[in-house]
PDB file of C-alpha atoms in Angstrom:
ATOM      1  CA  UNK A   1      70.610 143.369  95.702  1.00 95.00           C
ATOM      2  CA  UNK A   2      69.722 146.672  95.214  1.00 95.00           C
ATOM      3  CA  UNK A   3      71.749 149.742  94.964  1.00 95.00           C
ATOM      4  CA  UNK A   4      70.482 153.922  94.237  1.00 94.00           C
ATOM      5  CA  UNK A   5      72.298 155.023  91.143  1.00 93.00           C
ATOM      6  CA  UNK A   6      71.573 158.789  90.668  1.00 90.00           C
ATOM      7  CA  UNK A   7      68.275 158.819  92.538  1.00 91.00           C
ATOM      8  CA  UNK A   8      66.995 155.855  91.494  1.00 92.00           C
ATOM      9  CA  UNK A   9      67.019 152.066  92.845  1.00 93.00           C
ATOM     10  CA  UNK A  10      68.886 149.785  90.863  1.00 94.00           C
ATOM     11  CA  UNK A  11      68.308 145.892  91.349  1.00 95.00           C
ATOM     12  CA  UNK A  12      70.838 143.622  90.909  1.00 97.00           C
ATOM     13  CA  UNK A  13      69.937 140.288  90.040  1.00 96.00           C
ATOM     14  CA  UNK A  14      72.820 137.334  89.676  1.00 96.00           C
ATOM     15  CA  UNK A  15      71.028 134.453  87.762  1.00 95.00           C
ATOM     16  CA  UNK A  16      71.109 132.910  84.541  1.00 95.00           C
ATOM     17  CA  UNK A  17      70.736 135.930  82.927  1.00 95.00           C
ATOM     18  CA  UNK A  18      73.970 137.402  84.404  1.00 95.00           C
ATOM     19  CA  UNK A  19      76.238 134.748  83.907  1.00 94.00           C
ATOM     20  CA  UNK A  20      74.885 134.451  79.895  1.00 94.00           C
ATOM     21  CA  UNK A  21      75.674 138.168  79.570  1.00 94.00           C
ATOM     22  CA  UNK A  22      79.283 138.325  81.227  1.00 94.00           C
ATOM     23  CA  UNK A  23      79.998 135.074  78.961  1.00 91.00           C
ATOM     24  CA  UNK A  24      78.712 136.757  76.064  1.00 91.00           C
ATOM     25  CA  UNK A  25      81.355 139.806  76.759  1.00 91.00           C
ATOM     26  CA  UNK A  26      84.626 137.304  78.665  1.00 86.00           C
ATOM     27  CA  UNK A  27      85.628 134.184  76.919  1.00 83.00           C
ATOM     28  CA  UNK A  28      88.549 132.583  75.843  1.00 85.00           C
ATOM     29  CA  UNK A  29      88.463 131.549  72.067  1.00 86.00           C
ATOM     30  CA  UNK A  30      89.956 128.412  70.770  1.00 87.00           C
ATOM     31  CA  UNK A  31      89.347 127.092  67.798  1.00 90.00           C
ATOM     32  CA  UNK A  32      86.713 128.426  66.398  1.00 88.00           C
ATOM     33  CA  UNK A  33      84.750 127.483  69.239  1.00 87.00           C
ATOM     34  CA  UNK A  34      84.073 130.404  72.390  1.00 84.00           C
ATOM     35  CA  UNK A  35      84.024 129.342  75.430  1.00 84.00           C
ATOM     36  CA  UNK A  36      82.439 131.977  78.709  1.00 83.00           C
ATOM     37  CA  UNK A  37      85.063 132.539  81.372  1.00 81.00           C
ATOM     38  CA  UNK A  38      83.045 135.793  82.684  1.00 88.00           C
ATOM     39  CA  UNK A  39      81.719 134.921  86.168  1.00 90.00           C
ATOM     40  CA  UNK A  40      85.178 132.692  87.114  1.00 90.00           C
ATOM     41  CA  UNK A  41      87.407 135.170  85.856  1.00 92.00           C
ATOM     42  CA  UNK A  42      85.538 137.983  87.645  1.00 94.00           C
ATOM     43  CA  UNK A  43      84.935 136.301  90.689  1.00 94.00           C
ATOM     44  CA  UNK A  44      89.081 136.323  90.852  1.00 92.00           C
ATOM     45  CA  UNK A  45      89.682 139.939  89.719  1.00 94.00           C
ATOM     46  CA  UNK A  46      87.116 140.565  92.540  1.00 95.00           C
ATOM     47  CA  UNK A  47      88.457 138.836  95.148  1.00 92.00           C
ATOM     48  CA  UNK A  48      91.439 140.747  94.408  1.00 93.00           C
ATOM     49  CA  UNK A  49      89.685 144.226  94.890  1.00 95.00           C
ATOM     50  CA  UNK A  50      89.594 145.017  91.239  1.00 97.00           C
ATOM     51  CA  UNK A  51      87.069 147.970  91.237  1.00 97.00           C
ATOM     52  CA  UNK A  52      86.731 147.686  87.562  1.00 97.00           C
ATOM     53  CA  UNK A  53      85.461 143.915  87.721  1.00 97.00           C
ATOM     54  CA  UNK A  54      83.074 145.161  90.447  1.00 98.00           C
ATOM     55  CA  UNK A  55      81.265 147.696  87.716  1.00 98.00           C
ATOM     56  CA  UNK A  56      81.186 144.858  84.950  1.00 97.00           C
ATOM     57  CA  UNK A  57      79.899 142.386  87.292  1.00 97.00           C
ATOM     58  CA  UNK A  58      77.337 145.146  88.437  1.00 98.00           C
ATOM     59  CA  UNK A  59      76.681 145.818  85.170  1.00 97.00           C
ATOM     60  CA  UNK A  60      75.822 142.410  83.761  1.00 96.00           C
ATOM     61  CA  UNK A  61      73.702 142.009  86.593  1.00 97.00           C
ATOM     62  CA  UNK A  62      71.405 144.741  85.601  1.00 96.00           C
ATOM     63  CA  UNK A  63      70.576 142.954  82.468  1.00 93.00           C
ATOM     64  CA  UNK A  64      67.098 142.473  83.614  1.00 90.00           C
ATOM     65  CA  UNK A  65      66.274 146.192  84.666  1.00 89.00           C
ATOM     66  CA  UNK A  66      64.110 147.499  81.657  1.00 88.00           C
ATOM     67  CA  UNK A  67      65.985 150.879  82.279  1.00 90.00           C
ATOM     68  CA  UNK A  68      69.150 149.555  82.640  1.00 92.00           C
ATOM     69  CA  UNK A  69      71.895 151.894  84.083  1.00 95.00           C
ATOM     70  CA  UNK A  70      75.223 152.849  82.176  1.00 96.00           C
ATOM     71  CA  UNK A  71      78.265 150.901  83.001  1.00 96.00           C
ATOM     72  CA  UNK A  72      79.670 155.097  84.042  1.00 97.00           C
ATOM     73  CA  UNK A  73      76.984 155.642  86.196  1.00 96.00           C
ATOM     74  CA  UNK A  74      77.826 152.626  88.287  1.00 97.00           C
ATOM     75  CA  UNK A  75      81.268 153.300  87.671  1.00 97.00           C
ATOM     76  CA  UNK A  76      81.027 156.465  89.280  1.00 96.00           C
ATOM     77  CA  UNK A  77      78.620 155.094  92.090  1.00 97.00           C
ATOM     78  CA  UNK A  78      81.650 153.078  93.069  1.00 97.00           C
ATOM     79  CA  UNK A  79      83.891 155.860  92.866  1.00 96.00           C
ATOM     80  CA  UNK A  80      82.319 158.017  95.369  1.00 95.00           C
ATOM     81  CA  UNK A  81      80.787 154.934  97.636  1.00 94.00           C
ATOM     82  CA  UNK A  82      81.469 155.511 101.403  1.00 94.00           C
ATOM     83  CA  UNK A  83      81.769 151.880 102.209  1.00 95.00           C
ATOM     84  CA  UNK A  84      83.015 150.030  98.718  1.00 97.00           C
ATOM     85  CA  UNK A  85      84.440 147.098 101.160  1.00 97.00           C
ATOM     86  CA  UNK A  86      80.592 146.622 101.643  1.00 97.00           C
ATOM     87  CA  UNK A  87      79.688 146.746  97.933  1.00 97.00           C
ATOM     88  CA  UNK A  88      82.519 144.040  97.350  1.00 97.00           C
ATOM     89  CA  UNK A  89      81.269 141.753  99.918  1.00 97.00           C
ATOM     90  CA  UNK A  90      77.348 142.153  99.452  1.00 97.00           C
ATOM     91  CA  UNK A  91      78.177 141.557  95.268  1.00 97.00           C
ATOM     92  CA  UNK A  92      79.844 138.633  96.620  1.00 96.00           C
ATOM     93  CA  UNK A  93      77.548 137.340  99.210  1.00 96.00           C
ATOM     94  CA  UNK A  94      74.516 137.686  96.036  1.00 96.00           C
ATOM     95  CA  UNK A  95      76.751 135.604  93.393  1.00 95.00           C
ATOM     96  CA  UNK A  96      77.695 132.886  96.141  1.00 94.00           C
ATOM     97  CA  UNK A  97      74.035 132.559  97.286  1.00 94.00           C
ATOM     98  CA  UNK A  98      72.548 132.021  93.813  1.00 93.00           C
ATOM     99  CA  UNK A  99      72.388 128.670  92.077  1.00 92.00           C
ATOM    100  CA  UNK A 100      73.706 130.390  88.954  1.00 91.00           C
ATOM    101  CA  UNK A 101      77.071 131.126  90.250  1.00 89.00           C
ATOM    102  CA  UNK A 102      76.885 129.277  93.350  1.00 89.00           C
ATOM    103  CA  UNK A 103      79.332 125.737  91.845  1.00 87.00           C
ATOM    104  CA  UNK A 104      81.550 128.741  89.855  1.00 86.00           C
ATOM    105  CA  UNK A 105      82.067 130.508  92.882  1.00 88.00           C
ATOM    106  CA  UNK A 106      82.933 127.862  95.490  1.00 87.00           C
ATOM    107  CA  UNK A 107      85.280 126.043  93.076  1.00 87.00           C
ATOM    108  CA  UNK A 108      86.755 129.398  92.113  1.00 86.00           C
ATOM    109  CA  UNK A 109      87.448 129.654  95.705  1.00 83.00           C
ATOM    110  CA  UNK A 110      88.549 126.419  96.454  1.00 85.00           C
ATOM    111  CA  UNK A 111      91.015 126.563  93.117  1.00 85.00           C
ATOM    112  CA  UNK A 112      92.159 130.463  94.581  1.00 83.00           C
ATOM    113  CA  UNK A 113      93.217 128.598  98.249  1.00 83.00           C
ATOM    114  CA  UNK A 114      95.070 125.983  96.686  1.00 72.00           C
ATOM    115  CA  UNK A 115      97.690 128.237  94.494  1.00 58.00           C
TER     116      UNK A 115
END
């Protein structure tokens, strides 16, 4: 996925990278021990329009960019996006369609239908 932040063209990229570095920054701690919650507990706040969630998720995704962008210049990307509905869906679309949120995000899903 690719997105122009300030000029420039961003790529997004959702693998193992992505989900490592949103576990590294959402967990739940019990313990002692941390375990990541990142991509299922985004995937939710996402699915509920959270525009913040959007901007971490984008963020964590950049982790691969050598010049990565700052979580305020995609923040503000997403403020004055014309079609944000399409930013949601496409961020969506990108985590569903990768094996490295692929089982998260279809039992994330299935778990949000049945509540």
């Amino acid at each position: 996925m690719e997105l122009k932040l300030n000029g420039e063209v961003k790529v997004f990229i959702f693998g193992i990278k992505f989900v490592r570095e949103l576990d590294k920054k959402f967990f739940i701690e019990n313990n002692g021990m941390k375990f990541g919650t990142g991509l299922s507990t985004k995937l939710i706040e996402i699915h509920s329009g959270s525009i913040v969630a959007l901007a971490d998720v984008l963020h964590c995704a950049t982790s691969t960019e050598a010049k990565r962008p700052a979580l305020e210049d995609i923040e503000s990307y997403l403020e004055s996006c014309d079609k944000i509905e399409k930013v949601f869906e496409e961020t969506l679309a990108e985590i569903e369609s990768n094996n490295a949120g692929k089982l998260i995000a279809r039992d994330t899903k299935k778990a949000m239908k049945t509540k």
